[in-house]
Coordinates of C-alpha atoms in Angstrom, one line a residue:
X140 CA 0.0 0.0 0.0
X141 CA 2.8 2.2 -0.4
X142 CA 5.8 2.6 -2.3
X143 CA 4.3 2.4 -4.8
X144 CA 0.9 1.2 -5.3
X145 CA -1.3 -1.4 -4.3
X146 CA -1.1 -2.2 -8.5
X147 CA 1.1 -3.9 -10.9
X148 CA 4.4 -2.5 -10.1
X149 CA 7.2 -5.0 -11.1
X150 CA 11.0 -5.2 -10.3
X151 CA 13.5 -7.6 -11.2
X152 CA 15.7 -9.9 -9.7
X153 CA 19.1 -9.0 -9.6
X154 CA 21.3 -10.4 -12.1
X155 CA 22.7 -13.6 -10.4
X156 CA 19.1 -15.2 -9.7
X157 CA 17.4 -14.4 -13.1
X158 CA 19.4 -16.5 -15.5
X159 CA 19.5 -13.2 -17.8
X160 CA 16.4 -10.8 -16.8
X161 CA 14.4 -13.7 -19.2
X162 CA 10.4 -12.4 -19.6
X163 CA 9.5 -11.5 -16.5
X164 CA 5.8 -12.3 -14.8
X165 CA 4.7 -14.3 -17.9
X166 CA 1.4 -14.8 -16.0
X167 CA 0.2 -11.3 -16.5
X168 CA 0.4 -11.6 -20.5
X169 CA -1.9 -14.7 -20.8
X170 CA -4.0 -14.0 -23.9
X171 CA -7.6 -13.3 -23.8
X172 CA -9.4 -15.4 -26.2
X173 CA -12.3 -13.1 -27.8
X174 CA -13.7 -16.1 -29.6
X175 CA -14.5 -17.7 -26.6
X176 CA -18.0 -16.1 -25.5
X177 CA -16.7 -17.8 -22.2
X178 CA -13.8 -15.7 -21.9
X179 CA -15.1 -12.4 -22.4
X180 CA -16.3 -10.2 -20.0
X181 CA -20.1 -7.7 -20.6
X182 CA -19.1 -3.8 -20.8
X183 CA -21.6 -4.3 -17.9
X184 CA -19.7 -5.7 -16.1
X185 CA -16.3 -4.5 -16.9
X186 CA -17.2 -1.2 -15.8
X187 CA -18.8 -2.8 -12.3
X188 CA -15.3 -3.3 -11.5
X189 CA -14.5 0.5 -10.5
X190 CA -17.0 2.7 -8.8
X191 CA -17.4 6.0 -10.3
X192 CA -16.0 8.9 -7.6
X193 CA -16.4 12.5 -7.9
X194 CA -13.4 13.2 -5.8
X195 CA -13.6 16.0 -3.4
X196 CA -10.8 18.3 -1.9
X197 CA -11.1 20.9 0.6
X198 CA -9.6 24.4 -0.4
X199 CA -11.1 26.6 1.9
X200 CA -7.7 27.4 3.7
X201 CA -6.1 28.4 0.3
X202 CA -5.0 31.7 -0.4
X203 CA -6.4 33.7 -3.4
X204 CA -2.5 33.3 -5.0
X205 CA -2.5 29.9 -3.9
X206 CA -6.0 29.2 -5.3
X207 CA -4.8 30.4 -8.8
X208 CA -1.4 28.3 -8.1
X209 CA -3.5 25.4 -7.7
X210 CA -5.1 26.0 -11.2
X211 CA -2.1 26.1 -13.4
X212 CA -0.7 22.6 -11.5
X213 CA -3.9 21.1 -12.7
X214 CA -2.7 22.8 -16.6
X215 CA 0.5 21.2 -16.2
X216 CA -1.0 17.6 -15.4
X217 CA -2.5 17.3 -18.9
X218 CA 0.5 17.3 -20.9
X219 CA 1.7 14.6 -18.4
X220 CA -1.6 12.5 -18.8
X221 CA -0.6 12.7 -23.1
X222 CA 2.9 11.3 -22.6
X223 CA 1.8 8.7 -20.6
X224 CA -0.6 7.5 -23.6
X225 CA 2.1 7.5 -25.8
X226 CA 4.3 5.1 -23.1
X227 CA 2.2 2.5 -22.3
X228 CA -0.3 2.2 -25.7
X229 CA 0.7 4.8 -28.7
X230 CA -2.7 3.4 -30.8
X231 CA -4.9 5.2 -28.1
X232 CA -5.9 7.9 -30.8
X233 CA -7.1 4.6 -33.9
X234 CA -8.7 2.6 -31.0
X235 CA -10.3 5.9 -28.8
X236 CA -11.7 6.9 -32.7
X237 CA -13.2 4.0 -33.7
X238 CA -15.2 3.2 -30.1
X239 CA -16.4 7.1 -30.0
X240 CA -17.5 6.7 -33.7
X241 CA -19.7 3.6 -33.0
X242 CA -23.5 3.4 -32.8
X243 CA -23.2 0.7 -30.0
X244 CA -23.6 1.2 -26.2
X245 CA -21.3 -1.5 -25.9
X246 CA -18.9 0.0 -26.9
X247 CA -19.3 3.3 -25.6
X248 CA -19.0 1.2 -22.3
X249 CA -16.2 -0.5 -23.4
X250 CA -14.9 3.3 -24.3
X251 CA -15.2 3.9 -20.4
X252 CA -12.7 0.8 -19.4
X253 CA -10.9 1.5 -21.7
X254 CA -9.8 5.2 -20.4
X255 CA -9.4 3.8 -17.0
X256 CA -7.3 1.2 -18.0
X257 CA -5.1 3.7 -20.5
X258 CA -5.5 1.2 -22.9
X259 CA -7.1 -2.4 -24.0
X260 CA -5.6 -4.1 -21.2
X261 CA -7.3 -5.2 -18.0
X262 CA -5.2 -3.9 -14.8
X263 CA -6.9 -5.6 -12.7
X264 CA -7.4 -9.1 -14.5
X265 CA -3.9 -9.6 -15.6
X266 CA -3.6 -7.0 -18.6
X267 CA -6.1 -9.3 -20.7
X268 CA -7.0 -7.7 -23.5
X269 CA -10.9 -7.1 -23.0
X270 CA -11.5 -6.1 -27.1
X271 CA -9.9 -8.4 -28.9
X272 CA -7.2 -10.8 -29.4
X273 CA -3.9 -10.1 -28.3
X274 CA -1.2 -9.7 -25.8
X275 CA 0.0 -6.8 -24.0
X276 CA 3.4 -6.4 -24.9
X277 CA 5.7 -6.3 -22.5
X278 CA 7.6 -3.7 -23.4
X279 CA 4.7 -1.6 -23.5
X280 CA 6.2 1.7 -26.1
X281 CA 9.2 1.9 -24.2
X282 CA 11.7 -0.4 -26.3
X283 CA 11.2 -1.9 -30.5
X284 CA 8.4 -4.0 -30.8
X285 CA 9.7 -7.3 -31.2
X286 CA 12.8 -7.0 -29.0
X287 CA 13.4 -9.5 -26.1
X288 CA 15.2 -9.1 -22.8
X289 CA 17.9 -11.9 -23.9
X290 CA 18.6 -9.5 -27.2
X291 CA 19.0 -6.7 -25.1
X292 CA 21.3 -7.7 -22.4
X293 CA 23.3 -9.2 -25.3
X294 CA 23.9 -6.0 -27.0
X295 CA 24.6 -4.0 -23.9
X296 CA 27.3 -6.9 -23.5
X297 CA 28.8 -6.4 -26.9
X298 CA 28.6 -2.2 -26.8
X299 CA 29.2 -1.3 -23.1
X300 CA 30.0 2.4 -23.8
X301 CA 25.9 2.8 -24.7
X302 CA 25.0 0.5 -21.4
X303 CA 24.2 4.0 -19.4
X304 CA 22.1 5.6 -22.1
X305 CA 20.8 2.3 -23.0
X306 CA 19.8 1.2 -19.6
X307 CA 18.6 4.9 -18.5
X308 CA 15.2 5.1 -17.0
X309 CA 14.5 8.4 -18.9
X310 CA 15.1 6.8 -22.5
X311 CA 13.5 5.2 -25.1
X312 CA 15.4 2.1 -27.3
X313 CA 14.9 2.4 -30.8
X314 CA 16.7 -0.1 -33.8
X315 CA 18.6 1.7 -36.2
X316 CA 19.3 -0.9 -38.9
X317 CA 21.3 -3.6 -36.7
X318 CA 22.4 -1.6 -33.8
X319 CA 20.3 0.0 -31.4
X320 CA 20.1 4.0 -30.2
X321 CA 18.6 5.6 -26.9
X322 CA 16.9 8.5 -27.4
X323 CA 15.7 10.6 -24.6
X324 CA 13.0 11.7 -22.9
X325 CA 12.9 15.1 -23.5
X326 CA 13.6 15.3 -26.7
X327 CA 11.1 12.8 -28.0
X328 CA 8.1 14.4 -25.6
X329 CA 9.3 18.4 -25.8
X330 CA 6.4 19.9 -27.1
X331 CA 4.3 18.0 -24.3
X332 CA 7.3 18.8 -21.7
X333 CA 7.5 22.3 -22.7
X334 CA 3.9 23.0 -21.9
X335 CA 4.1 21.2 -18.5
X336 CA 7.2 23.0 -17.6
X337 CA 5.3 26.6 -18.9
X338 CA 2.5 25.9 -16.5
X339 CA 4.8 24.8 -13.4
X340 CA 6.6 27.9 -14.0
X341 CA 3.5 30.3 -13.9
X342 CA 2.0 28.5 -11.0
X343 CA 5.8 29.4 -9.3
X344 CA 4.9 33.0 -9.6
X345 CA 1.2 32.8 -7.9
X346 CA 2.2 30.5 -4.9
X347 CA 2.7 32.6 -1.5
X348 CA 5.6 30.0 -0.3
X349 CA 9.0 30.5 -1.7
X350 CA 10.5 27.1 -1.3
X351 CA 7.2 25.7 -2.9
X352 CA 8.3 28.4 -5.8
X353 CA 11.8 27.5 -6.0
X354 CA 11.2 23.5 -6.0
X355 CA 8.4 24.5 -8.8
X356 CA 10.7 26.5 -11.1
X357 CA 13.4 23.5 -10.9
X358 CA 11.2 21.1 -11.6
X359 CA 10.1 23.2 -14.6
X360 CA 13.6 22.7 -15.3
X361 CA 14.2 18.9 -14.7
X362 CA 11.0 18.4 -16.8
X363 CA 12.7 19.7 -20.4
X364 CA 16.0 19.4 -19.3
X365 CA 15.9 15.6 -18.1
X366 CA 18.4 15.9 -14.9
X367 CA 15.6 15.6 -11.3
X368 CA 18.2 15.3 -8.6
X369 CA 18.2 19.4 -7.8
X370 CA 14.4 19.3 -8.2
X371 CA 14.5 16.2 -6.0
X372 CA 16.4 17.7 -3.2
X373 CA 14.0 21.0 -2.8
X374 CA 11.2 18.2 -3.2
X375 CA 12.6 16.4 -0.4
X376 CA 13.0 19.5 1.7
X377 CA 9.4 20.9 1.3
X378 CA 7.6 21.2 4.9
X379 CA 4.2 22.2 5.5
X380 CA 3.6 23.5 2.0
X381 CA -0.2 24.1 1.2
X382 CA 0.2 22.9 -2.2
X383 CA 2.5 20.3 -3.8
X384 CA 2.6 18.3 -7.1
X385 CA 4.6 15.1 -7.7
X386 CA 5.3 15.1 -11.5
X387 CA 7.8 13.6 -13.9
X388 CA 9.0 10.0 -15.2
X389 CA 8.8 8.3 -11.6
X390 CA 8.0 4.5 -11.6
X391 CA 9.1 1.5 -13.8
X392 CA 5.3 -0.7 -13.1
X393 CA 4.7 -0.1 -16.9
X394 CA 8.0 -1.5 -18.2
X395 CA 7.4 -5.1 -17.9
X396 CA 10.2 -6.5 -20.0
X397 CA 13.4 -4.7 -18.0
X398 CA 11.6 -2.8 -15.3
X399 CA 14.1 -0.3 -16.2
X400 CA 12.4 2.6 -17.7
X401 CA 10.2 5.1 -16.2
X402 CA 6.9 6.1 -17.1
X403 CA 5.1 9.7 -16.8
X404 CA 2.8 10.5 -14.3
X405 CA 1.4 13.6 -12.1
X406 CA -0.4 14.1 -8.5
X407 CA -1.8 17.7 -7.6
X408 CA -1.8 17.7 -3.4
X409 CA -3.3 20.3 -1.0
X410 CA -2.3 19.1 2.2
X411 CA -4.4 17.8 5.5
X412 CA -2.9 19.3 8.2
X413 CA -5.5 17.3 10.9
X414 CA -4.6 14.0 9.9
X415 CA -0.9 14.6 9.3
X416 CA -1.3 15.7 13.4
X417 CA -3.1 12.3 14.1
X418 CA -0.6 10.1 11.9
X419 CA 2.7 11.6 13.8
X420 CA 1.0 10.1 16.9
X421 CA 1.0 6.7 15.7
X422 CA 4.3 6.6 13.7
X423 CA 5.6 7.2 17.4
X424 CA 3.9 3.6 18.2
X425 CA 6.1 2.1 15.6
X426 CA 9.3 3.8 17.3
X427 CA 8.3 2.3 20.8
X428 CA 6.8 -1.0 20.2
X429 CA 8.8 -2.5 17.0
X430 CA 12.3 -2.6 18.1
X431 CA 11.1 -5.1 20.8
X432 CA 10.1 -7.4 17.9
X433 CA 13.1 -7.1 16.2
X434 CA 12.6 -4.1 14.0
X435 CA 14.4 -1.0 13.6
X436 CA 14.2 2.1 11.5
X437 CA 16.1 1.6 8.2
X438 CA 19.4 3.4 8.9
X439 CA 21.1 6.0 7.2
X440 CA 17.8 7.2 5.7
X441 CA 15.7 10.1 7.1
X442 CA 11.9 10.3 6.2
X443 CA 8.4 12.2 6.8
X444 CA 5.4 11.0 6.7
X445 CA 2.5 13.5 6.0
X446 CA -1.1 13.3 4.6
X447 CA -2.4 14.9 1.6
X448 CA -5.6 15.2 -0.4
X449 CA -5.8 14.6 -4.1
X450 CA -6.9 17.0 -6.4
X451 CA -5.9 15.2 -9.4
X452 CA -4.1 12.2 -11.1
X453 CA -2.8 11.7 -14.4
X454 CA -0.4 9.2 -16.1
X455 CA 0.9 6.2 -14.1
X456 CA -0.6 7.8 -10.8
X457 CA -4.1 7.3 -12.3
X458 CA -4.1 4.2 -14.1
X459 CA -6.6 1.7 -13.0
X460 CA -6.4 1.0 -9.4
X461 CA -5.8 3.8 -7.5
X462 CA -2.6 4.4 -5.1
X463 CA -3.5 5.5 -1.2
X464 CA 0.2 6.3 -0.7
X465 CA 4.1 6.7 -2.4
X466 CA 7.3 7.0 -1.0
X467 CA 9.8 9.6 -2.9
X468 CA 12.1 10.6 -4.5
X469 CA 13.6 7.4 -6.2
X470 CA 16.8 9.2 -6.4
X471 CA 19.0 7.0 -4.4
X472 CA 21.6 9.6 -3.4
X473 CA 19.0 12.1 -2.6
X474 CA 17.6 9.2 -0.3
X475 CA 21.2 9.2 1.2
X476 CA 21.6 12.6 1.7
X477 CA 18.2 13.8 2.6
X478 CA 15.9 11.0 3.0
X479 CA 12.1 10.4 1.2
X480 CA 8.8 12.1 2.1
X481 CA 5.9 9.4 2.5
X482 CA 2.6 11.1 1.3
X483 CA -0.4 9.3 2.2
X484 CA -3.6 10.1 0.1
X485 CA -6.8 11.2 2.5
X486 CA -9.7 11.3 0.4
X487 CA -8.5 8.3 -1.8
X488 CA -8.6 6.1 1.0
X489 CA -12.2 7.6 2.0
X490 CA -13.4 6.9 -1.2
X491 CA -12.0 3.4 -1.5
X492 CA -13.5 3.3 1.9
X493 CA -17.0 3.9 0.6
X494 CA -17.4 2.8 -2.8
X495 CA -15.3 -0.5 -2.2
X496 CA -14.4 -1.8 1.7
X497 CA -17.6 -0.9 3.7
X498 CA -20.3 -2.4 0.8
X499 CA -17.3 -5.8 0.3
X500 CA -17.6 -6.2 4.3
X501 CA -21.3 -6.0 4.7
X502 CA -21.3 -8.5 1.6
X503 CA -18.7 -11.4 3.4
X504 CA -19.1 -10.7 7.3
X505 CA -22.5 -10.7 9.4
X506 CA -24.1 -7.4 10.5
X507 CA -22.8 -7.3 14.1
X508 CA -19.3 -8.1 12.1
X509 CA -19.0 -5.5 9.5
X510 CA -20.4 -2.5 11.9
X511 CA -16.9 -2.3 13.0
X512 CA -15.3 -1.9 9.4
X513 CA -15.0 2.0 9.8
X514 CA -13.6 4.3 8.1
X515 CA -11.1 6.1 10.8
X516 CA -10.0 2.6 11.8
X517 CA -9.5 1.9 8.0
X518 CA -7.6 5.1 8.1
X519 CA -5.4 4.4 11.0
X520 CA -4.7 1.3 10.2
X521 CA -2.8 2.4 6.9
X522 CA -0.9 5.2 8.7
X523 CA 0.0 2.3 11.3
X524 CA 1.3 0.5 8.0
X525 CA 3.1 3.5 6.4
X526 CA 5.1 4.3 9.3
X527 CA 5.9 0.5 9.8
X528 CA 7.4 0.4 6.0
X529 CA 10.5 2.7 7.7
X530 CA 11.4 -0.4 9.9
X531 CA 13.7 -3.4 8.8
X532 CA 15.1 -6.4 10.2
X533 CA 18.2 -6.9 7.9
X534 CA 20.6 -4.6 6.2
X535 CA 21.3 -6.2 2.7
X536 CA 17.1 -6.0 1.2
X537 CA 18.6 -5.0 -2.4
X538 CA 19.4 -9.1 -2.3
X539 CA 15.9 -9.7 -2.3
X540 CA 15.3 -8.6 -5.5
X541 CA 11.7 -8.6 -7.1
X542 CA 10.8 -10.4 -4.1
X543 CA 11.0 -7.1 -1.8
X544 CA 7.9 -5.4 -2.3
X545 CA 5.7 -8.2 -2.1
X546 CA 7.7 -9.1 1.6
X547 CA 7.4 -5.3 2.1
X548 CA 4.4 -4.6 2.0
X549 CA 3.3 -7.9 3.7
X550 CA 5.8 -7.1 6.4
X551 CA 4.1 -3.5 6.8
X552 CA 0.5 -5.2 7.7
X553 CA 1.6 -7.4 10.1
X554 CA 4.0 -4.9 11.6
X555 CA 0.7 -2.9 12.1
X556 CA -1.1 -5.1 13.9
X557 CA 1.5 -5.7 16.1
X558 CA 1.5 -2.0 17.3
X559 CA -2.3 -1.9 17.8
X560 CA -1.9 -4.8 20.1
X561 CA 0.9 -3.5 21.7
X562 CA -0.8 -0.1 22.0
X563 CA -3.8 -1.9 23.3
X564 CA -2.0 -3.7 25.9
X565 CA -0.4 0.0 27.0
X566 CA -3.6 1.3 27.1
X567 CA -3.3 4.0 24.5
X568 CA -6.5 2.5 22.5
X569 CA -9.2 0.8 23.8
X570 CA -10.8 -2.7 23.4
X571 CA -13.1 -1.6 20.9
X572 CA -10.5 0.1 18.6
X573 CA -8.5 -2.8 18.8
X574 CA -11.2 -4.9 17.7
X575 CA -12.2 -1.9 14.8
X576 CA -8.5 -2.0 13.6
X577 CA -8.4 -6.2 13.1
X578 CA -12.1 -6.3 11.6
X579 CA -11.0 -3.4 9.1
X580 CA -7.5 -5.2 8.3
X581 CA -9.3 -8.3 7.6
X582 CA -12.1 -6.9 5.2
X583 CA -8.8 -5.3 3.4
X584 CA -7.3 -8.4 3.2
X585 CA -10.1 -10.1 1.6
X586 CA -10.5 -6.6 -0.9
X587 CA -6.8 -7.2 -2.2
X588 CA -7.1 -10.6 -2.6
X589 CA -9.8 -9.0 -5.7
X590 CA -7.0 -6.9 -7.4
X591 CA -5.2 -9.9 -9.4
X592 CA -1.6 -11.9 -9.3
X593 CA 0.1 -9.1 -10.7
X594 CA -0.7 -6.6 -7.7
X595 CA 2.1 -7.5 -5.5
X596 CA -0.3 -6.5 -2.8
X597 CA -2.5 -8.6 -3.5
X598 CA 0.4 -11.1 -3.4
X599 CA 1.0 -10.2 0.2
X600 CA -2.6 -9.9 1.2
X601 CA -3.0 -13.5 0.0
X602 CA 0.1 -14.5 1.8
X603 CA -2.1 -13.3 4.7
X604 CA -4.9 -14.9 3.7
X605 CA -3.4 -18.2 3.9
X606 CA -2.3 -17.7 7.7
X607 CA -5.4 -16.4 8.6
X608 CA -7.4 -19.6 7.5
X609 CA -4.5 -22.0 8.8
X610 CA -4.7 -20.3 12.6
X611 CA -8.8 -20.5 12.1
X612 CA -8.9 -16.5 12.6
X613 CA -10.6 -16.4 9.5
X614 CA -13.6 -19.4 8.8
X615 CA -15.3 -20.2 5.9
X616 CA -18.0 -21.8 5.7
X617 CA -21.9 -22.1 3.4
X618 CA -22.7 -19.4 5.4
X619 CA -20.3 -16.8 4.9
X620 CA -16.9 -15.8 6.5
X621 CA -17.0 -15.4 10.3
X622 CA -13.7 -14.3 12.5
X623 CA -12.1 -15.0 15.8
X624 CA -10.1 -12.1 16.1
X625 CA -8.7 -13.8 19.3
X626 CA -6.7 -16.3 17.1
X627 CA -5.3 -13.3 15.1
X628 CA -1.9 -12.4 16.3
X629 CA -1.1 -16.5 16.5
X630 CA -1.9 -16.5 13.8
X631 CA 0.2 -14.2 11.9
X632 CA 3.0 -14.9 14.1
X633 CA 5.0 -17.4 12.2
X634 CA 4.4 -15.5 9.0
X635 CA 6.0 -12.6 10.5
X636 CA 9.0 -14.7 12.1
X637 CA 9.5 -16.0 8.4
X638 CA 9.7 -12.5 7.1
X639 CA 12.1 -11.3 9.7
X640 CA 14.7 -14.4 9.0
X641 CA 14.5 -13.6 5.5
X642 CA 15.5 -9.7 5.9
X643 CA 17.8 -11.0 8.1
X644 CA 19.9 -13.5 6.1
X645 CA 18.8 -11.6 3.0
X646 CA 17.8 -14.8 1.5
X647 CA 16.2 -14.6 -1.6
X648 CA 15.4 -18.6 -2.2
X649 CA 13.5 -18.5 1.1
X650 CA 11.9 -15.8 0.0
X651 CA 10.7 -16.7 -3.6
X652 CA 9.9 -20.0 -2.1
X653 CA 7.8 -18.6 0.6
X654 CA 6.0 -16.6 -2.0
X655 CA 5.6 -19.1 -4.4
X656 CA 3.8 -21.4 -1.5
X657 CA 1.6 -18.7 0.4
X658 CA 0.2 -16.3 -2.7
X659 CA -2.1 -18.3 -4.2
X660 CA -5.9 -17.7 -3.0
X661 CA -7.7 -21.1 -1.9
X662 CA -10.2 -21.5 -5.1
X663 CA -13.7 -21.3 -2.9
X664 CA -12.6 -18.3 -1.8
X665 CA -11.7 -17.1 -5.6
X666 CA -15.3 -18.1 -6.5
X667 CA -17.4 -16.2 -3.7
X668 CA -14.8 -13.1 -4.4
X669 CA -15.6 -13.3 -8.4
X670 CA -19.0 -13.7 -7.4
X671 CA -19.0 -10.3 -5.7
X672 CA -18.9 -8.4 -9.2
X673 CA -21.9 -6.4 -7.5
X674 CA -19.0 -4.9 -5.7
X675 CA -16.5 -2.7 -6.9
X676 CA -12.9 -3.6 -6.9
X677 CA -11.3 -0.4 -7.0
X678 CA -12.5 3.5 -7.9
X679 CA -12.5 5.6 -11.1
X680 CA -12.4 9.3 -10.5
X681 CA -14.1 12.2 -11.6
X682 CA -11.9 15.6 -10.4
X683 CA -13.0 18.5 -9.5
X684 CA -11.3 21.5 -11.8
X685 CA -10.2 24.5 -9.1

């Protein structure tokens, strides 16, 4: 649920344990088979799968300059939103055409999905292709159509003074007859970058703060320039800001054949002052209580954690199932020399809240069960998580490879719910929170589980799962799912002991292994989950121009 996205980020093993980078996650191109009635899905129910949000912020506190600040971040998003079309599916414009020109409903509902999904591919049903035949490819726009990982690593082999441009996240590969040339970024989206960078700058002269006006002006920069790390660093020093905007080529979730290149995306933020106050009382739980059970803060690394509200998305931030949190910048020596800011999304979580976990727990668990799914326990249950992603048991977690941020964010729920039942048994929550916390965590778990094998949440989540029904905290039976919250923490206890040995011996077999065994979802629980589809998976949003 945090860095990044409780959706399909990938990474890759290093080097030594993946025989070559070969395709990665093969299971999240199996082909869709249109001619199979069978296989297909209704527009109906495709578009059941997100619940339509008009997502609302609270500005009253802005400024007039700030209000007009706010407007030309929103400008700058749009240009953002484009590039990120061209990334991950360049044949938007054909396919967008041909559904808007058509006479059918169908497929104006199939239109719908298909913004969402920026694209033909299913996000949340392992990138099938919902409108006809055909793979996603892994590569996504990002690298020559037909190239494979194996051909690449070859070349970088046999030419290793291109390996750096090559291999840069901000490039695209392109054959030129039998060799192969980066081209960057910037060059190949200016006119897109140019406006972006136009709008930051003219929201830099409306803003009241100056740092906010300083980090805007270099990110303007960074933007058609193609160097982030100043930008990064004022980022990174921002405090208390009114207004913020996290924009540029960020994450690598898109690139699915290297997980090297970095895709376009934007978030305009106002900040929520109140529950920024509330979550700096629980991350001081985490400090207290996990230490005991053998976790520490992860050294060398500074971070703050705030909360922020949403006032839009666009590119990678707002593809298909929505983030409630991110860790930045990626910049590993800006991480070294001044740490990452955590932002955790308020009224994204609300809405997931409403539209998705409160209607999905009234659904699995009795009434006298699913009164105590609530929304502030939902809520403090993720900043419980977010400040529990800062602690580690081991040093070496690069070993782990693509197995780290399933482990992570596994390792952040459990950590959680240690710290509520340590805080319960200090007396700094009561009985009845305790029990709201536990009730909410397992309604979430059982909402992941929804999202599909390549949500490395959803991984985790079923990794959970598995405990869960083992220790008989969680029952099924014909008559629903029923919990004995008092088998909980045994539970979960072994799972987490399994996680701390791994971090601690950074050992990556144990940890594949351990995924491997524990992510699958028991199939009578995949069936009442599919049979849900009354409920929403995730949220699509509408936003609110300023």
């Amino acid at each position: 649920m945090s860095n990044r996205r409780c959706y399909q980020r990938k990474f890759t093993a290093p080097r030594s344990q993946r025989g070559g980078r070969l395709a990665r996650s093969l299971i999240l191109l199996l082909a869709f088979l249109p001619g199979c009635a069978s296989a297909l899905e209704s527009p109906e129910r495709l578009l059941r799968k997100y619940a339509r949000v008009s997502l609302s912020y609270d500005d009253r506190g802005l400024s007039e300059k700030d209000r007009a600040a706010l407007q030309e971040l929103w400008q700058s998003a749009d240009p953002i939103d484009r590039i990120f079309w061209k990334q991950v599916f360049p044949e938007s414009a054909q396919v967008r055409q041909r559904l808007e020109k058509s006479s059918s409903l169908d497929d104006r509902k199939r239109l719908q999905y298909f913004l969402i999904n920026y694209g033909p591919y299913d996000r949340i049903r392992d990138y099938r292709n919902f409108l006809e035949e055909g793979k996603r490819i892994p590569g996504a726009a990002f690298y020559p159509l037909n190239l494979t990982s194996l051909e690449f690593e070859e070349y970088v082999v046999r030419h290793p003074s291109l390996k750096l441009k090559l291999e840069s996240p901000t490039t695209l590969v392109r054959r030129k007859g039998r060799e192969f040339e980066a081209i960057a970024y910037e060059g190949e989206f200016a006119e897109e970058l140019a406006q972006s960078a136009s709008s930051l700058k003219r929201a830099a002269d409306q803003c009241d703060s100056a740092s906010l006006a300083s980090y805007l002006r270099s990110r303007a920069g960074a933007l058609v320039g193609g160097n982030y790390r100043e930008s990064d660093r004022l980022w990174v020093s921002l405090r208390d800001e009114p207004l913020d905007i996290v924009i540029g080529p960020i994450e690598v979730s898109e690139d699915q054949l290297l997980g090297i290149k970095a895709a376009y995306e934007a978030a305009v933020l106002l900040h929520d002052p109140m529950a920024t106050r509330d979550l700096n009382r629980l991350a001081g739980w985490a400090d207290r209580f996990l230490p005991q059970a053998g976790f520490r803060r992860s050294s060398g690394e500074k971070q703050s954690t705030e909360v922020w509200q949403v006032a839009l998305f666009a590119g990678g931030f707002n593809a298909g199932v929505k983030t409630v949190a991110t860790t930045l910048p990626n910049d590993d020596e800006v991480r070294r020399e001044l740490g990452t800011r955590k932002l955790i999304f308020s009224n994204v979580l609300r809405a997931k809240f409403e539209k998705v976990l409160r209607p999905l727990s009234q659904k699995l668990f009795n009434s006298e069960t699913s009164k105590d799914v609530t929304e502030t326990a939902l809520f403090q249950q993720a900043l419980l998580h977010e400040s529990c992603h800062a602690f580690q048991a081991g040093e070496n977690r690069k070993a782990l490879g693509n197995t780290l941020p399933i482990l992570d964010e596994l390792k952040a729920d459990l950590l959680a719910l240690y710290v509520a039942s340590q805080a319960f048994g200090q007396g700094l929550i009561s009985k009845e929170e305790l029990r709201s916390l536990q009730t909410s965590y397992m309604a979430g778990v059982m909402r992941a589980c929804r999202l599909g094998v390549g949500s490395e949440y959803a991984q985790a989540n079923a990794m959970a799962l598995d405990a869960l029904l083992a220790g008989k905290a969680l029952v099924a039976d014909k008559n629903g799912f029923h919990l004995q919250l008092s088998k909980l923490d045994e539970s979960l206890r072994s799972l987490l002991d399994a996680v701390r040995e791994i971090e601690l011996r950074a050992d990556y077999a144990a940890a594949k292994k351990l995924i491997e065994e524990k992510s699958r979802v028991p199939s009578f629980i995949q069936r009442r989950l599919i049979a849900l589809d009354s409920v929403p998976v995730d949220v699509a949003f509408d936003y609110r121009k300023p």
